[in-house]
Amino acid sequence: MQLYNTLSAEERAVMIDDAGKQRLTLSFYAYAKIEDPKKFRDDLFLAWNALDALGRIYVANEGINAQMSIPEENLEAFRTTLEAYDFMKGIRLNEAVEHDDHSFLKLTIKVRHKIVADGLNDDTFDVTNIGVHLKAKEFNEILDDPNTIVVDFRNHYESEVGHFKNAITPDVETFRESLPIINEQLQNHKEDKNLVMYCTGGIRCEKASAYFKHQGFKNVFQLEGGIINYAKQIEAEGLESKFIGKNFVFDNRLGERITDDIISQCHQCGKPCDNHTNCENDGCHLLFIQCDDCKAAMENCCSTECLEIIHMPLVDQVRLRTGKQVGNKVFRKGKSENLKFKHSGELPNTALAAAEKQVDIRQKVKVKKVLLGKAEHYYVKAQVGQFTIENHGLNIGDKILITGPTTGEQELILNKFIVDGAETTTAKIGDKVTFEVPFRIRLSDKLYKILN
């Protein structure tokens, strides 16, 4: 029985591209009493691996919390695997506002002590005794009530790029930090105010609402399905969005746009921007907001120190990281003094700029392509990129596609390239090819040949 991934993220990405099938990004959660989380985990892995389902899933004695990518054609079969369990019959699947075939590239199911790390050791309250669920229209109406206090139960890097207007946005790095802060801050309003809460998909509020009811708050409400479901409902019903900006998400997209408003700044230059990136230095990986100009100048780095490190020989970079607990810090984000324009705590309700209109990712025409290799270097002044050819051949006149998390998707027709210092018309596996690239590329970028 295969109970773990056998493909790397890179290999999986190629398979997804080659399959050319639409994938859906979705999330769901359920609180339930699970007697044997390890067996539950293994059963899910076998069922979902057979459906080419990918994602990051946590299971515990208290339930399941999942963010996933599913082939659209397998959606009903996937629902069937959920409804094999009584507590997931009819479960709501929060479908993403913006889909991306590469939102998840592995199927990771982990057994945890809790499905949401809340830091609570209080077993005396009932986690199923939750606040009143509000749909988008009801949520908008209660926000207009002057007797309402609305609280964002997400972290500082999430609320910075988007939040509901006039919400309390705690300056915290984890959900567990926000519970005692809000409890203390609102002690005098347990009976006279509506405590209204929201989060990304609803799971944090499910626990928080039960906790605050246990703490004596009388009027507790929560946004049903979180920001993800709210965005779907306001579009379907033609409602005003009282959420402004972008919704941060915990997958490779790092965000999905709810409104065209940009309310945050590039952390390095201060230009209006709400695109998160991770520092290119593998010993840092700090999550921060970076505009395209700073990406080019700083090569995806958060500081000049990290920029210097990425240009060191790999052996020296590894030596610098030896003994340090770096690990996967993609979503464990602190703050840095290098980020001059970072904002948290009390946040603005007005836009700094409007985002450019994006083509709906689900409407993009699938391009038949084959992976050739990866980027090795980019010579900024000469605007020349170097690539290693790992699969298939390359010829003058070929149409190519260069893709990456920051680069996006850029197409070129090759009229000239150089192999081993000499201009040539063909390149084979193992060759290092250089040619002009009129945009910044990065080491994570992939090179494809377009076949149609």
CSV table of C-alpha atoms in Angstrom, one decimal:
chain,number,residue,atom,x,y,z
A,1,MET,CA,0.0,0.0,0.0
A,2,GLN,CA,1.3,3.4,-1.0
A,3,LEU,CA,0.7,5.8,1.9
A,4,TYR,CA,3.1,8.6,1.0
A,5,ASN,CA,4.1,10.7,-2.0
A,6,THR,CA,6.5,9.1,-4.5
A,7,LEU,CA,6.8,12.2,-6.9
A,8,SER,CA,8.6,15.5,-6.3
A,9,ALA,CA,6.7,18.7,-6.6
A,10,GLU,CA,8.5,19.4,-9.9
A,11,GLU,CA,7.6,16.0,-11.3
A,12,ARG,CA,4.0,16.4,-10.3
A,13,ALA,CA,3.8,19.9,-11.9
A,14,VAL,CA,5.0,18.4,-15.2
A,15,MET,CA,2.4,15.6,-15.0
A,16,ILE,CA,-0.4,18.2,-14.3
A,17,ASP,CA,0.7,20.3,-17.3
A,18,ASP,CA,0.9,17.3,-19.5
A,19,ALA,CA,-2.5,16.1,-18.5
A,20,GLY,CA,-4.1,19.4,-19.5
A,21,LYS,CA,-7.1,18.9,-17.2
A,22,GLN,CA,-8.9,21.6,-15.2
A,23,ARG,CA,-8.3,21.3,-11.4
A,24,LEU,CA,-10.3,22.9,-8.7
A,25,THR,CA,-8.8,24.4,-5.5
A,26,LEU,CA,-11.1,23.9,-2.5
A,27,SER,CA,-11.2,23.7,1.3
A,28,PHE,CA,-13.3,22.2,4.0
A,29,TYR,CA,-13.3,21.3,7.6
A,30,ALA,CA,-15.4,19.3,10.2
A,31,TYR,CA,-15.2,18.9,13.9
A,32,ALA,CA,-16.0,15.3,14.9
A,33,LYS,CA,-14.8,12.7,17.3
A,34,ILE,CA,-12.3,10.5,15.5
A,35,GLU,CA,-11.2,7.4,17.5
A,36,ASP,CA,-8.3,6.4,15.4
A,37,PRO,CA,-6.8,9.4,13.5
A,38,LYS,CA,-3.9,7.3,12.1
A,39,LYS,CA,-6.2,4.8,10.4
A,40,PHE,CA,-8.5,7.6,9.2
A,41,ARG,CA,-5.4,9.4,7.7
A,42,ASP,CA,-4.3,6.2,5.9
A,43,ASP,CA,-7.7,5.4,4.5
A,44,LEU,CA,-8.1,9.0,3.2
A,45,PHE,CA,-4.6,8.8,1.5
A,46,LEU,CA,-5.5,5.6,-0.3
A,47,ALA,CA,-8.8,7.0,-1.5
A,48,TRP,CA,-7.6,10.4,-2.5
A,49,ASN,CA,-4.3,9.3,-4.1
A,50,ALA,CA,-6.4,7.2,-6.5
A,51,LEU,CA,-8.3,10.3,-7.6
A,52,ASP,CA,-5.1,12.4,-8.1
A,53,ALA,CA,-6.2,14.6,-5.3
A,54,LEU,CA,-3.5,16.8,-3.8
A,55,GLY,CA,-3.4,19.1,-0.8
A,56,ARG,CA,-2.5,19.8,2.8
A,57,ILE,CA,-4.7,18.1,5.3
A,58,TYR,CA,-4.6,17.8,9.1
A,59,VAL,CA,-6.6,15.2,11.0
A,60,ALA,CA,-6.9,14.8,14.8
A,61,ASN,CA,-9.2,13.3,17.4
A,62,GLU,CA,-11.3,16.5,17.0
A,63,GLY,CA,-11.8,16.4,13.2
A,64,ILE,CA,-10.3,17.3,9.8
A,65,ASN,CA,-9.0,20.5,8.2
A,66,ALA,CA,-8.3,20.3,4.5
A,67,GLN,CA,-7.1,22.6,1.7
A,68,MET,CA,-6.9,20.6,-1.6
A,69,SER,CA,-6.6,20.5,-5.4
A,70,ILE,CA,-8.9,18.1,-7.2
A,71,PRO,CA,-9.3,17.3,-10.9
A,72,GLU,CA,-12.6,18.7,-11.9
A,73,GLU,CA,-13.7,15.5,-13.5
A,74,ASN,CA,-13.1,13.6,-10.2
A,75,LEU,CA,-15.1,16.0,-8.0
A,76,GLU,CA,-18.2,13.8,-7.6
A,77,ALA,CA,-16.0,10.7,-6.9
A,78,PHE,CA,-14.2,12.8,-4.3
A,79,ARG,CA,-17.5,13.8,-2.7
A,80,THR,CA,-18.3,10.1,-2.4
A,81,THR,CA,-15.1,9.5,-0.4
A,82,LEU,CA,-16.2,12.1,2.0
A,83,GLU,CA,-19.7,10.9,2.4
A,84,ALA,CA,-18.4,7.5,3.4
A,85,TYR,CA,-18.2,9.1,6.9
A,86,ASP,CA,-21.4,10.2,8.6
A,87,PHE,CA,-19.9,13.5,9.9
A,88,MET,CA,-18.9,14.6,6.4
A,89,LYS,CA,-22.2,13.9,4.7
A,90,GLY,CA,-23.4,17.0,2.9
A,91,ILE,CA,-20.2,18.9,3.9
A,92,ARG,CA,-19.7,22.3,2.3
A,93,LEU,CA,-16.7,22.5,0.0
A,94,ASN,CA,-15.4,26.0,-0.2
A,95,GLU,CA,-14.3,26.5,-3.8
A,96,ALA,CA,-11.6,29.0,-4.4
A,97,VAL,CA,-12.3,32.4,-6.0
A,98,GLU,CA,-9.3,31.9,-8.3
A,99,HIS,CA,-8.2,28.4,-9.4
A,100,ASP,CA,-4.6,27.4,-10.1
A,101,ASP,CA,-3.6,24.0,-11.3
A,102,HIS,CA,-0.4,24.2,-9.3
A,103,SER,CA,-2.0,25.4,-6.0
A,104,PHE,CA,-0.9,22.1,-4.4
A,105,LEU,CA,1.7,19.7,-5.8
A,106,LYS,CA,1.7,17.0,-3.1
A,107,LEU,CA,-0.9,15.0,-1.1
A,108,THR,CA,0.2,15.6,2.5
A,109,ILE,CA,-2.1,14.3,5.3
A,110,LYS,CA,-0.7,14.7,8.8
A,111,VAL,CA,-2.0,13.5,12.2
A,112,ARG,CA,-2.0,16.4,14.7
A,113,HIS,CA,-3.0,17.0,18.3
A,114,LYS,CA,-5.6,19.5,17.0
A,115,ILE,CA,-6.8,20.5,13.5
A,116,VAL,CA,-6.3,24.2,14.4
A,117,ALA,CA,-3.5,25.1,16.9
A,118,ASP,CA,-5.5,27.2,19.4
A,119,GLY,CA,-3.2,26.9,22.5
A,120,LEU,CA,-6.3,26.1,24.7
A,121,ASN,CA,-6.0,23.6,27.4
A,122,ASP,CA,-9.6,24.1,28.6
A,123,ASP,CA,-11.6,21.0,27.9
A,124,THR,CA,-14.6,22.3,29.8
A,125,PHE,CA,-16.3,24.0,26.9
A,126,ASP,CA,-18.3,22.4,24.1
A,127,VAL,CA,-16.6,23.0,20.7
A,128,THR,CA,-20.0,22.3,19.0
A,129,ASN,CA,-21.8,25.1,20.9
A,130,ILE,CA,-20.9,27.7,18.3
A,131,GLY,CA,-22.0,31.2,17.3
A,132,VAL,CA,-24.7,32.0,14.8
A,133,HIS,CA,-23.7,31.4,11.2
A,134,LEU,CA,-24.3,34.3,8.9
A,135,LYS,CA,-24.5,34.3,5.2
A,136,ALA,CA,-23.1,37.2,3.2
A,137,LYS,CA,-26.3,39.3,3.1
A,138,GLU,CA,-26.9,38.8,6.8
A,139,PHE,CA,-23.2,39.5,7.5
A,140,ASN,CA,-23.4,42.8,5.6
A,141,GLU,CA,-26.5,43.8,7.5
A,142,ILE,CA,-25.0,43.1,11.0
A,143,LEU,CA,-21.9,45.1,10.1
A,144,ASP,CA,-24.1,48.1,9.5
A,145,ASP,CA,-25.4,47.8,13.1
A,146,PRO,CA,-23.6,50.3,15.3
A,147,ASN,CA,-23.8,47.8,18.1
A,148,THR,CA,-21.5,45.4,16.3
A,149,ILE,CA,-17.8,44.7,16.9
A,150,VAL,CA,-16.2,42.7,14.1
A,151,VAL,CA,-13.0,40.8,14.6
A,152,ASP,CA,-10.5,39.3,12.1
A,153,PHE,CA,-9.2,36.0,13.5
A,154,ARG,CA,-6.4,35.8,11.0
A,155,ASN,CA,-2.7,36.7,11.3
A,156,HIS,CA,-1.1,40.1,10.6
A,157,TYR,CA,0.2,39.1,7.2
A,158,GLU,CA,-3.2,37.9,6.1
A,159,SER,CA,-5.2,41.0,7.2
A,160,GLU,CA,-2.6,43.4,5.9
A,161,VAL,CA,-3.5,42.7,2.3
A,162,GLY,CA,-7.3,42.5,2.8
A,163,HIS,CA,-9.9,42.7,5.6
A,164,PHE,CA,-13.5,43.8,6.4
A,165,LYS,CA,-13.8,47.5,6.8
A,166,ASN,CA,-13.6,48.7,10.5
A,167,ALA,CA,-12.6,45.3,11.7
A,168,ILE,CA,-10.3,44.7,14.7
A,169,THR,CA,-7.2,43.2,13.2
A,170,PRO,CA,-5.0,41.8,16.0
A,171,ASP,CA,-1.3,42.2,15.5
A,172,VAL,CA,-0.6,38.5,15.9
A,173,GLU,CA,1.4,35.7,14.2
A,174,THR,CA,-0.8,32.8,15.2
A,175,PHE,CA,-4.5,32.1,15.9
A,176,ARG,CA,-3.7,31.1,19.5
A,177,GLU,CA,-2.4,34.6,20.3
A,178,SER,CA,-5.6,36.3,19.2
A,179,LEU,CA,-8.0,34.5,21.5
A,180,PRO,CA,-6.7,35.9,24.9
A,181,ILE,CA,-6.1,39.4,23.3
A,182,ILE,CA,-9.6,39.8,22.1
A,183,ASN,CA,-11.1,38.2,25.2
A,184,GLU,CA,-9.3,40.8,27.4
A,185,GLN,CA,-10.0,43.7,25.0
A,186,LEU,CA,-13.8,43.1,24.9
A,187,GLN,CA,-14.4,42.1,28.6
A,188,ASN,CA,-16.8,45.0,29.1
A,189,HIS,CA,-18.9,44.1,26.1
A,190,LYS,CA,-20.0,40.6,26.8
A,191,GLU,CA,-23.7,41.4,26.9
A,192,ASP,CA,-24.2,44.7,25.1
A,193,LYS,CA,-22.4,44.1,21.8
A,194,ASN,CA,-22.7,41.8,18.8
A,195,LEU,CA,-19.3,39.9,18.6
A,196,VAL,CA,-19.0,39.2,14.9
A,197,MET,CA,-16.0,37.2,13.7
A,198,TYR,CA,-14.5,36.0,10.4
A,199,CYS,CA,-11.5,34.1,9.0
A,200,THR,CA,-10.4,32.6,5.7
A,201,GLY,CA,-12.7,29.5,5.4
A,202,GLY,CA,-14.5,29.4,8.7
A,203,ILE,CA,-12.6,26.9,10.8
A,204,ARG,CA,-10.9,29.3,13.1
A,205,CYS,CA,-14.2,31.1,13.9
A,206,GLU,CA,-15.8,27.7,14.5
A,207,LYS,CA,-13.5,27.2,17.5
A,208,ALA,CA,-13.3,30.9,18.5
A,209,SER,CA,-17.1,31.3,18.6
A,210,ALA,CA,-17.5,28.3,21.0
A,211,TYR,CA,-14.6,29.7,23.1
A,212,PHE,CA,-16.2,33.2,23.4
A,213,LYS,CA,-19.6,31.8,24.2
A,214,HIS,CA,-17.9,29.7,27.0
A,215,GLN,CA,-16.3,33.0,28.2
A,216,GLY,CA,-19.7,34.5,28.7
A,217,PHE,CA,-20.3,36.5,25.5
A,218,LYS,CA,-24.1,36.5,24.7
A,219,ASN,CA,-24.3,37.6,21.1
A,220,VAL,CA,-21.7,35.7,19.1
A,221,PHE,CA,-21.9,35.5,15.3
A,222,GLN,CA,-19.5,34.1,12.6
A,223,LEU,CA,-19.3,34.4,8.8
A,224,GLU,CA,-20.4,31.1,7.3
A,225,GLY,CA,-17.7,29.6,5.1
A,226,GLY,CA,-15.4,32.5,5.8
A,227,ILE,CA,-14.1,35.0,3.3
A,228,ILE,CA,-14.0,32.4,0.5
A,229,ASN,CA,-17.7,31.7,0.7
A,230,TYR,CA,-18.5,35.3,1.2
A,231,ALA,CA,-16.8,36.2,-2.0
A,232,LYS,CA,-18.8,33.6,-3.9
A,233,GLN,CA,-22.1,34.8,-2.4
A,234,ILE,CA,-21.7,38.5,-3.0
A,235,GLU,CA,-20.9,37.8,-6.7
A,236,ALA,CA,-23.8,35.4,-7.1
A,237,GLU,CA,-26.3,37.8,-5.3
A,238,GLY,CA,-24.9,41.1,-6.6
A,239,LEU,CA,-24.1,42.3,-3.1
A,240,GLU,CA,-21.7,45.1,-2.0
A,241,SER,CA,-18.4,43.8,-0.8
A,242,LYS,CA,-17.6,45.1,2.7
A,243,PHE,CA,-14.3,43.2,2.4
A,244,ILE,CA,-11.6,45.2,0.8
A,245,GLY,CA,-8.5,43.9,-1.0
A,246,LYS,CA,-7.1,40.4,-1.3
A,247,ASN,CA,-7.7,37.2,0.6
A,248,PHE,CA,-4.5,35.5,1.7
A,249,VAL,CA,-4.6,31.7,1.1
A,250,PHE,CA,-2.3,28.9,2.3
A,251,ASP,CA,-1.2,27.4,-0.9
A,252,ASN,CA,1.1,28.2,-3.8
A,253,ARG,CA,-1.2,31.1,-4.9
A,254,LEU,CA,-0.6,33.0,-1.7
A,255,GLY,CA,-3.7,35.1,-2.4
A,256,GLU,CA,-7.0,35.5,-4.3
A,257,ARG,CA,-8.4,38.9,-5.2
A,258,ILE,CA,-11.8,39.8,-3.8
A,259,THR,CA,-11.9,43.5,-4.8
A,260,ASP,CA,-9.6,45.5,-7.1
A,261,ASP,CA,-8.4,47.6,-4.1
A,262,ILE,CA,-4.8,47.4,-3.1
A,263,ILE,CA,-4.5,48.5,0.6
A,264,SER,CA,-0.9,47.4,1.4
A,265,GLN,CA,2.5,48.5,0.2
A,266,CYS,CA,5.7,46.9,-1.1
A,267,HIS,CA,7.6,46.2,2.1
A,268,GLN,CA,10.8,47.5,0.5
A,269,CYS,CA,9.9,50.6,-1.5
A,270,GLY,CA,6.4,51.5,-0.3
A,271,LYS,CA,4.7,51.3,-3.7
A,272,PRO,CA,1.1,50.1,-3.5
A,273,CYS,CA,1.3,46.3,-3.8
A,274,ASP,CA,-0.3,43.2,-2.3
A,275,ASN,CA,1.7,40.3,-3.8
A,276,HIS,CA,3.4,38.1,-1.3
A,277,THR,CA,6.7,36.3,-2.0
A,278,ASN,CA,9.1,34.2,-0.1
A,279,CYS,CA,12.8,35.3,0.3
A,280,GLU,CA,14.9,33.5,-2.2
A,281,ASN,CA,17.5,32.7,0.5
A,282,ASP,CA,16.8,29.1,1.6
A,283,GLY,CA,18.0,30.0,5.0
A,284,CYS,CA,15.4,32.7,5.4
A,285,HIS,CA,12.2,32.2,3.3
A,286,LEU,CA,10.6,35.2,5.0
A,287,LEU,CA,7.1,35.9,3.7
A,288,PHE,CA,6.8,39.5,2.6
A,289,ILE,CA,5.2,41.9,0.1
A,290,GLN,CA,7.4,42.8,-2.9
A,291,CYS,CA,6.6,44.7,-6.1
A,292,ASP,CA,8.0,43.7,-9.5
A,293,ASP,CA,10.6,46.4,-9.5
A,294,CYS,CA,12.0,45.3,-6.1
A,295,LYS,CA,11.8,41.7,-7.2
A,296,ALA,CA,14.1,42.5,-10.1
A,297,ALA,CA,16.5,44.6,-8.1
A,298,MET,CA,16.6,42.3,-5.1
A,299,GLU,CA,16.2,39.0,-7.0
A,300,ASN,CA,13.4,37.9,-4.7
A,301,CYS,CA,15.3,38.6,-1.5
A,302,CYS,CA,14.1,40.5,1.6
A,303,SER,CA,17.4,42.1,2.4
A,304,THR,CA,20.9,42.9,1.0
A,305,GLU,CA,22.3,40.2,3.4
A,306,CYS,CA,20.1,37.5,1.8
A,307,LEU,CA,20.9,38.9,-1.7
A,308,GLU,CA,24.6,38.4,-1.0
A,309,ILE,CA,24.0,34.9,0.4
A,310,ILE,CA,22.2,33.6,-2.7
A,311,HIS,CA,25.2,34.5,-4.9
A,312,MET,CA,27.5,32.5,-2.7
A,313,PRO,CA,28.6,29.0,-3.8
A,314,LEU,CA,25.9,26.4,-2.7
A,315,VAL,CA,28.3,24.7,-0.3
A,316,ASP,CA,28.8,28.0,1.6
A,317,GLN,CA,25.0,28.6,1.7
A,318,VAL,CA,24.6,25.2,3.3
A,319,ARG,CA,27.3,25.9,5.7
A,320,LEU,CA,25.6,29.1,6.9
A,321,ARG,CA,22.4,27.1,7.5
A,322,THR,CA,24.0,24.2,9.4
A,323,GLY,CA,22.6,23.9,12.9
A,324,LYS,CA,19.8,26.4,12.3
A,325,GLN,CA,16.2,25.5,12.6
A,326,VAL,CA,15.1,26.9,9.2
A,327,GLY,CA,12.8,24.2,7.9
A,328,ASN,CA,9.7,25.0,5.9
A,329,LYS,CA,9.0,28.6,7.0
A,330,VAL,CA,6.6,29.4,4.2
A,331,PHE,CA,3.7,30.0,6.5
A,332,ARG,CA,5.5,30.7,9.8
A,333,LYS,CA,6.0,34.3,9.5
A,334,GLY,CA,7.5,36.8,11.9
A,335,LYS,CA,8.6,40.3,11.1
A,336,SER,CA,11.9,41.8,10.0
A,337,GLU,CA,13.4,45.2,10.6
A,338,ASN,CA,14.4,45.1,6.9
A,339,LEU,CA,10.7,45.5,6.0
A,340,LYS,CA,10.4,49.3,6.2
A,341,PHE,CA,6.8,49.5,5.0
A,342,LYS,CA,5.3,46.6,6.9
A,343,HIS,CA,1.9,47.4,8.6
A,344,SER,CA,0.0,45.5,11.2
A,345,GLY,CA,-2.5,46.1,14.0
A,346,GLU,CA,-4.8,49.0,13.1
A,347,LEU,CA,-5.1,48.9,9.3
A,348,PRO,CA,-6.6,51.3,6.7
A,349,ASN,CA,-10.1,51.0,5.1
A,350,THR,CA,-9.1,53.0,2.0
A,351,ALA,CA,-7.4,51.8,-1.2
A,352,LEU,CA,-3.9,53.0,-2.1
A,353,ALA,CA,-4.3,51.9,-5.8
A,354,ALA,CA,-6.4,49.7,-8.0
A,355,ALA,CA,-5.2,46.3,-9.2
A,356,GLU,CA,-4.9,45.5,-12.9
A,357,LYS,CA,-7.6,43.4,-14.3
A,358,GLN,CA,-6.6,39.7,-14.5
A,359,VAL,CA,-7.9,37.1,-16.9
A,360,ASP,CA,-10.0,34.5,-15.1
A,361,ILE,CA,-7.6,31.7,-14.7
A,362,ARG,CA,-10.3,29.1,-15.4
A,363,GLN,CA,-10.9,30.7,-18.9
A,364,LYS,CA,-7.3,30.4,-20.0
A,365,VAL,CA,-6.8,28.1,-23.0
A,366,LYS,CA,-4.7,25.1,-22.2
A,367,VAL,CA,-1.4,25.2,-24.1
A,368,LYS,CA,0.0,21.9,-25.2
A,369,LYS,CA,3.7,22.0,-24.1
A,370,VAL,CA,6.6,19.9,-23.2
A,371,LEU,CA,9.1,20.6,-20.4
A,372,LEU,CA,12.6,21.3,-21.7
A,373,GLY,CA,14.5,22.4,-18.6
A,374,LYS,CA,15.0,25.0,-16.0
A,375,ALA,CA,16.6,28.5,-15.6
A,376,GLU,CA,20.2,28.6,-14.4
A,377,HIS,CA,21.0,32.3,-14.4
A,378,TYR,CA,19.8,35.7,-15.6
A,379,TYR,CA,22.2,38.4,-16.7
A,380,VAL,CA,20.4,41.6,-15.7
A,381,LYS,CA,22.3,44.1,-17.7
A,382,ALA,CA,22.5,42.0,-20.9
A,383,GLN,CA,18.9,40.7,-20.4
A,384,VAL,CA,20.1,37.2,-21.2
A,385,GLY,CA,18.9,34.0,-19.6
A,386,GLN,CA,20.7,30.7,-19.3
A,387,PHE,CA,18.8,27.4,-19.2
A,388,THR,CA,19.9,23.8,-18.9
A,389,ILE,CA,18.1,21.4,-21.4
A,390,GLU,CA,17.0,18.3,-19.5
A,391,ASN,CA,14.4,16.9,-21.8
A,392,HIS,CA,13.9,16.9,-25.6
A,393,GLY,CA,15.6,19.2,-28.1
A,394,LEU,CA,15.4,22.9,-29.0
A,395,ASN,CA,15.5,24.5,-32.4
A,396,ILE,CA,15.6,28.0,-33.9
A,397,GLY,CA,12.1,29.1,-34.6
A,398,ASP,CA,10.6,27.2,-31.7
A,399,LYS,CA,7.9,28.9,-29.6
A,400,ILE,CA,8.8,28.6,-25.9
A,401,LEU,CA,7.1,29.3,-22.6
A,402,ILE,CA,8.9,30.4,-19.5
A,403,THR,CA,6.9,30.0,-16.3
A,404,GLY,CA,7.4,30.6,-12.6
A,405,PRO,CA,5.5,31.9,-9.4
A,406,THR,CA,6.8,35.4,-10.0
A,407,THR,CA,7.5,35.4,-13.7
A,408,GLY,CA,4.0,34.2,-14.6
A,409,GLU,CA,3.7,32.8,-18.1
A,410,GLN,CA,5.8,34.4,-20.8
A,411,GLU,CA,6.0,33.3,-24.4
A,412,LEU,CA,8.8,33.9,-26.9
A,413,ILE,CA,9.9,32.7,-30.3
A,414,LEU,CA,13.5,31.8,-30.5
A,415,ASN,CA,15.3,33.5,-33.4
A,416,LYS,CA,18.8,33.1,-31.9
A,417,PHE,CA,20.5,31.2,-29.1
A,418,ILE,CA,24.0,30.2,-28.0
A,419,VAL,CA,25.4,26.9,-26.8
A,420,ASP,CA,28.9,26.6,-25.4
A,421,GLY,CA,29.8,30.1,-26.5
A,422,ALA,CA,28.8,29.6,-30.2
A,423,GLU,CA,25.6,30.5,-32.0
A,424,THR,CA,23.8,27.4,-33.3
A,425,THR,CA,20.5,26.2,-34.6
A,426,THR,CA,19.8,23.2,-32.3
A,427,ALA,CA,20.4,22.3,-28.7
A,428,LYS,CA,20.3,18.8,-27.2
A,429,ILE,CA,19.8,17.3,-23.7
A,430,GLY,CA,22.6,18.4,-21.4
A,431,ASP,CA,23.3,21.7,-23.3
A,432,LYS,CA,23.4,25.0,-21.5
A,433,VAL,CA,21.5,27.4,-23.7
A,434,THR,CA,21.6,31.2,-23.5
A,435,PHE,CA,19.3,33.7,-25.3
A,436,GLU,CA,17.8,37.1,-24.9
A,437,VAL,CA,14.9,37.3,-22.4
A,438,PRO,CA,13.3,40.8,-22.2
A,439,PHE,CA,12.0,40.2,-18.6
A,440,ARG,CA,13.5,39.1,-15.3
A,441,ILE,CA,13.6,35.3,-14.8
A,442,ARG,CA,14.5,33.3,-11.6
A,443,LEU,CA,16.0,30.0,-10.7
A,444,SER,CA,12.6,28.5,-10.0
A,445,ASP,CA,11.4,29.2,-13.6
A,446,LYS,CA,10.7,26.3,-16.0
A,447,LEU,CA,11.3,26.3,-19.8
A,448,TYR,CA,8.7,24.6,-22.1
A,449,LYS,CA,8.4,24.2,-25.8
A,450,ILE,CA,4.9,25.0,-27.1
A,451,LEU,CA,3.6,22.2,-29.4
A,452,ASN,CA,0.4,23.7,-30.7
